[in-house]
Coordinates of C-alpha atoms in Angstrom, one line a residue:
X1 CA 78.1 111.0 -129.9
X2 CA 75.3 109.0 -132.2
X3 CA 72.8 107.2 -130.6
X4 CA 74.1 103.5 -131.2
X5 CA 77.2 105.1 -128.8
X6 CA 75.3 106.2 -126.1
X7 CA 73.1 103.0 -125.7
X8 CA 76.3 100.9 -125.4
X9 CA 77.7 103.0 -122.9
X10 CA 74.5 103.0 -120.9
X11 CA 73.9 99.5 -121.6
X12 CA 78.1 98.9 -120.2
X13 CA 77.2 101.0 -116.8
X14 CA 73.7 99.1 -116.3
X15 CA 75.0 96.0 -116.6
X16 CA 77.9 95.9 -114.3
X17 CA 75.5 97.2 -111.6
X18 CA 73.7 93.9 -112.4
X19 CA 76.8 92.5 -111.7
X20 CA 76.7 93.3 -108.6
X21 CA 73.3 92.4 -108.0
X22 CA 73.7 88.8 -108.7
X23 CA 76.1 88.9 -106.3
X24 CA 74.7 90.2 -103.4
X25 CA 71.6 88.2 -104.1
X26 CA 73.5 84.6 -104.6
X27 CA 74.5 85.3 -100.8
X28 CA 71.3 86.0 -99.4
X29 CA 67.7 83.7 -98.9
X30 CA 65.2 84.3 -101.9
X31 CA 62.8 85.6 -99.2
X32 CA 65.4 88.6 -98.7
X33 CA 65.9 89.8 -102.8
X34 CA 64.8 91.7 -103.7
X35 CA 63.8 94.7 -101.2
X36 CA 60.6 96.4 -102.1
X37 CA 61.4 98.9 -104.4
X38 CA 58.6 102.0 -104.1
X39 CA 55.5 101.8 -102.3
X40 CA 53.8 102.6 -106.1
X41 CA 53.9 99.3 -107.0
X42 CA 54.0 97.5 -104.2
X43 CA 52.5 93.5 -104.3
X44 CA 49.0 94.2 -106.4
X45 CA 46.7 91.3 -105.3
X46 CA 46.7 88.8 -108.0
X47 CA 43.9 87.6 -109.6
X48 CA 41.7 84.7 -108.5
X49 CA 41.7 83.4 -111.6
X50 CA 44.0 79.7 -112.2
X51 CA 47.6 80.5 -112.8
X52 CA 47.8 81.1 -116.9
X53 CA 49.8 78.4 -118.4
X54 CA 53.3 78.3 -119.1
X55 CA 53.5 78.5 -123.1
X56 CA 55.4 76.7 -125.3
X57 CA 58.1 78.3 -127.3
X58 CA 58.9 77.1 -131.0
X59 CA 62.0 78.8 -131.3
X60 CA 62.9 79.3 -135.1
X61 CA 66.6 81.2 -136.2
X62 CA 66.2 84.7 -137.6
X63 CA 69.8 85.6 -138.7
X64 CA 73.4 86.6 -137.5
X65 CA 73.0 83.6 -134.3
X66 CA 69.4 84.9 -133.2
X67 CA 66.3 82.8 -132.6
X68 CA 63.0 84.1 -132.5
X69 CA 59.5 83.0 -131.5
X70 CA 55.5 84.1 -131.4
X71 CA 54.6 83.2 -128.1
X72 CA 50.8 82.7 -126.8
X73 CA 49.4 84.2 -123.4
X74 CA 46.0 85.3 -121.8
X75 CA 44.6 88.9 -122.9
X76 CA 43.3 89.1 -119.9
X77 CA 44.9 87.6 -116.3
X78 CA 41.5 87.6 -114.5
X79 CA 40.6 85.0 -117.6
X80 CA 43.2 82.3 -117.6
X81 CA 41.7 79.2 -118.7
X82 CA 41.8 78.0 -122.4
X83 CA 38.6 76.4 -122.1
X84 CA 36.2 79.0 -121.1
X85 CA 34.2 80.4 -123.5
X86 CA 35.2 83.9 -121.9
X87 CA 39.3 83.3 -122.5
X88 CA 41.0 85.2 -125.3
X89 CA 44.7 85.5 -126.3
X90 CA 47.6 87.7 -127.7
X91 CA 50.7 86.8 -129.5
X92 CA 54.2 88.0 -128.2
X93 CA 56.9 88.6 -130.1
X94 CA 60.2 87.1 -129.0
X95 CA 63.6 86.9 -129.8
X96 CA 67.2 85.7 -128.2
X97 CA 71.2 85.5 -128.5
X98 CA 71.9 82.4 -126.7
X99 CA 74.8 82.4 -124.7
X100 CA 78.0 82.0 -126.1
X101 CA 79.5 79.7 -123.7
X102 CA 76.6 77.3 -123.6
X103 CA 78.7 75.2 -120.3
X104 CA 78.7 78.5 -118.3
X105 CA 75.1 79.4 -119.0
X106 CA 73.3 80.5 -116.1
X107 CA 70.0 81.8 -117.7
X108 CA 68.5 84.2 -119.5
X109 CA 69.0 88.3 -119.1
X110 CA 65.6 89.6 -120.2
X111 CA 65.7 93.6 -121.4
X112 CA 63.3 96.4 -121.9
X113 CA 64.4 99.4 -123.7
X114 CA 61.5 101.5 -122.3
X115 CA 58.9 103.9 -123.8
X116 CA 56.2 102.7 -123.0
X117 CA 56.3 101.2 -126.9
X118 CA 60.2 100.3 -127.2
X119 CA 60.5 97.3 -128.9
X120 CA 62.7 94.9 -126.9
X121 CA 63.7 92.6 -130.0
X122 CA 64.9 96.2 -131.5
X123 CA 67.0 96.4 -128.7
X124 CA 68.4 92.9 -128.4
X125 CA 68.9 93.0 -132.1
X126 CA 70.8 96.1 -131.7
X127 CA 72.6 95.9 -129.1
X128 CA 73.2 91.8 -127.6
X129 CA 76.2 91.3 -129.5
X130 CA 78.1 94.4 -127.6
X131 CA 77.2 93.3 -124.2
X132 CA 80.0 92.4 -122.1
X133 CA 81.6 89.0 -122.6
X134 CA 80.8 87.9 -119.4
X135 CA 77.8 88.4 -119.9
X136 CA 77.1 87.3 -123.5
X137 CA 79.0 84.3 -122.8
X138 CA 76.6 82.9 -119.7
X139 CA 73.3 84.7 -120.7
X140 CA 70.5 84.1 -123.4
X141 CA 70.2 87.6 -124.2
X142 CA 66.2 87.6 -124.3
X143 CA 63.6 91.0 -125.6
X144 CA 60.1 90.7 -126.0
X145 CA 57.9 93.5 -127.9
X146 CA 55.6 94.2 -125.1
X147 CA 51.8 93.2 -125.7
X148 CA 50.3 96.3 -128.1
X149 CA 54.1 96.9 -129.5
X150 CA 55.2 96.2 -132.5
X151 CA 54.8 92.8 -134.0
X152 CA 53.3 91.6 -130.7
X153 CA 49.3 92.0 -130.9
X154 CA 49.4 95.8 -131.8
X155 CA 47.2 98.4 -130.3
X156 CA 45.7 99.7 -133.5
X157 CA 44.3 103.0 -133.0
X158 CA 43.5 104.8 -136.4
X159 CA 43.1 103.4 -139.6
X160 CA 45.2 104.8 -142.3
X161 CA 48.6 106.2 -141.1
X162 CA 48.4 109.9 -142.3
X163 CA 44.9 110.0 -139.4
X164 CA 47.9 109.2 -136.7
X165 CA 49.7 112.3 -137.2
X166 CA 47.4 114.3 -135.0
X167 CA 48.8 112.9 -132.0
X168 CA 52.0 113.8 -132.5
X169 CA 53.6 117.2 -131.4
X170 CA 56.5 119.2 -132.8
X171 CA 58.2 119.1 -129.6
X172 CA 59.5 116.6 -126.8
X173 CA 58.0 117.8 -123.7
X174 CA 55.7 120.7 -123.6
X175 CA 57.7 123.7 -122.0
X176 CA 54.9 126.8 -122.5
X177 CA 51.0 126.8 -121.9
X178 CA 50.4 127.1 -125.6
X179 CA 52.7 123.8 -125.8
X180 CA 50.9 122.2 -122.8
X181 CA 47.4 123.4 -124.7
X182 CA 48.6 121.4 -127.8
X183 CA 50.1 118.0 -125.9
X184 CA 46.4 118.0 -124.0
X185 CA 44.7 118.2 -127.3
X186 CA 47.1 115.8 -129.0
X187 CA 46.6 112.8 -126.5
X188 CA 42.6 113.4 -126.3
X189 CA 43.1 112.8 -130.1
X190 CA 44.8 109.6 -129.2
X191 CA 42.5 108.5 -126.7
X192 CA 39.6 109.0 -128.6
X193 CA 41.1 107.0 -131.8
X194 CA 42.2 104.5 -129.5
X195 CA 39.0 104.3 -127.6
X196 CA 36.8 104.0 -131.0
X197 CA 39.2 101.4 -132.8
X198 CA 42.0 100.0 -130.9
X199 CA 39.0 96.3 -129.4
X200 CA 39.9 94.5 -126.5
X201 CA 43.5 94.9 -125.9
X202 CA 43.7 98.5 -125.2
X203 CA 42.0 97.3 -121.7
X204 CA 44.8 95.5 -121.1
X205 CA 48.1 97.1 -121.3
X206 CA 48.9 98.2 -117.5
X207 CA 52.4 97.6 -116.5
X208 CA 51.1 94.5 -114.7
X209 CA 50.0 92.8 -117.5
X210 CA 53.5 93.4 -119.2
X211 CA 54.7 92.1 -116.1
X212 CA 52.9 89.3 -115.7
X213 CA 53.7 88.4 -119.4
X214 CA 57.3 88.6 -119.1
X215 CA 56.8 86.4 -116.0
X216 CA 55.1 83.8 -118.2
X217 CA 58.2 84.2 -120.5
X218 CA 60.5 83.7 -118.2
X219 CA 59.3 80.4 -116.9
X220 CA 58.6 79.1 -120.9
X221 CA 62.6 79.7 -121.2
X222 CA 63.3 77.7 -118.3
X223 CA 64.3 79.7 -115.6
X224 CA 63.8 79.8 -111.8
X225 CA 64.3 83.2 -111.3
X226 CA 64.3 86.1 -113.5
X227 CA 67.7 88.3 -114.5
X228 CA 66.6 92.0 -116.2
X229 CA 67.7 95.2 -117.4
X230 CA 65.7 97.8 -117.9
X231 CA 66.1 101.3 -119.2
X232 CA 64.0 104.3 -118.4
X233 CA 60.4 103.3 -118.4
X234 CA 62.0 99.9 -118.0
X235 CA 63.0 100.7 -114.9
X236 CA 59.1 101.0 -114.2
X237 CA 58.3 97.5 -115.5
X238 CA 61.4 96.1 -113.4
X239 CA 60.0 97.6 -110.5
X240 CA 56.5 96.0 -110.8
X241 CA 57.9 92.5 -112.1
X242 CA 59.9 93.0 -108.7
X243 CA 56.8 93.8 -106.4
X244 CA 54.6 91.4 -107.8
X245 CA 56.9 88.3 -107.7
X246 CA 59.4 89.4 -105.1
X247 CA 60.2 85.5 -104.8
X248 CA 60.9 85.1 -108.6
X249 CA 63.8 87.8 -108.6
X250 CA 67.5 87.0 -109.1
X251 CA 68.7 90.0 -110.5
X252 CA 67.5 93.2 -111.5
X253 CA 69.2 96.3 -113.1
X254 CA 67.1 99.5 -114.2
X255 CA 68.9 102.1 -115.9
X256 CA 67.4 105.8 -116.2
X257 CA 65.0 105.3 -113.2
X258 CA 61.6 107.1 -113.5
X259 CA 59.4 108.0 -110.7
X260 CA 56.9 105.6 -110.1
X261 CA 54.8 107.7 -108.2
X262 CA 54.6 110.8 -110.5
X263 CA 54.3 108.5 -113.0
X264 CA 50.9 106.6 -111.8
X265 CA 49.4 109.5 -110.7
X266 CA 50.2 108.6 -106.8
X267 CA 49.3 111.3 -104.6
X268 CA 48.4 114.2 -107.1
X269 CA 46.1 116.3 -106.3
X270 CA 45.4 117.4 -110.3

């Protein structure tokens, strides 16, 4: 089975759970949807900053029906305001399918293929036009590359590209302690490259901020409420858009669910 196979499969079984979602969430009171989903990332305070402002969207067509955008938000959401001398930004890089049945449309399904790093126009590019009809017929089909991904502000860690294969590892996951020994030495590598070169932004890549960037993105589209699928560590950024703007939610489907806990470290004694 190639690749392209599984992810529509995966994408086929996500999405009718989303479905199902909508459904149970049309019949109940916003306050009720959506239920916390792991005490890992439950509600993070927000910042005291001013809310960042919704940005505008210039949306330009990129081929085969698509439209795709740069979109401008805060680098950092404890610095909101465009007039202090303090605030900085970061592009986002943004792309749709709009819905095929403009008179049916209900919104806009945003999607995140997971990682951390996917790039979620990749995955709208590859994959919107296979969706289900209901689905592709009442839904923007909406990715973002996630801030530091792609052709979003990237986090640039080395400076010519043959330095950035000493972070990489012959294998997936480290299985032996001489394969543990090498991952450990590949990501100090990383860190340090990233730490000496990557500026600003590599302070500000948490799976809040990606949150709080897709929640920006979702009210410069237009919508109330936000519709999302999310695949593996996509299922992490689901859960935190989720905990952090419980009231915000219409629908959310994660696909290939990670631990939260394990992965932010929750309770480990290591």
């Amino acid at each position: 089975m190639d690749t392209t196979t599984r992810w529509r499969r995966a994408s086929l079984v996500a999405l009718t759970a989303a479905l199902t979602v909508t459904a149970v969430a049309g019949s109940q009171p916003a306050s009720a949807v959506p239920p916390r989903l792991s005490a890992a990332v439950s509600a993070a305070p927000m910042s005291a900053a001013a809310p960042a402002p919704v940005p505008a969207i210039d949306w330009r067509r990129c081929r085969d029906g698509y439209e795709c955008a740069k979109v401008i938000v805060p680098l950092d959401y404890d610095r909101t305001d465009p007039s202090a001398g303090s605030y900085q930004e970061i592009e986002l890089a943004i792309i749709r399918l709009p819905a095929g049945d403009p008179d049916q449309r209900i919104g806009s399904l945003f999607m995140n293929p997971g990682g951390p790093g996917g790039s979620g126009v990749d995955l709208v590019r590859g994959i919107a036009p296979f969706l289900p009809l209901e689905l592709r017929g009442r839904f923007d089909i909406v990715g973002f590359d996630p801030r530091g991904v792609m052709r979003s502000t990237p986090l640039r860690c080395f400076n010519r590209f043959e330095e950035a294969f000493g972070a990489f590892t012959p294998f997936a996951y480290p299985r032996t302690t001489r394969q543990e020994n090498r991952q450990i030495e590949a990501d100090r590598y990383l860190a340090n490259a990233c730490r000496k070169h990557a500026g600003p932004i590599k302070r500000h890549m948490s799976t809040a901020d990606v949150a709080r960037d897709m929640d920006l993105l979702r009210a410069a589209v237009g919508d109330t409420s936000l519709n999302y699928l999310g695949f593996s560590y996509g299922s992490e950024l689901g859960q935190t858009y989720a905990n952090l703007f419980p009231d915000r939610v219409r629908a959310v489907a994660i696909d290939g669910v990670i631990n939260p806990e394990a992965w932010a470290g929750a309770g480990s004694t290591g």
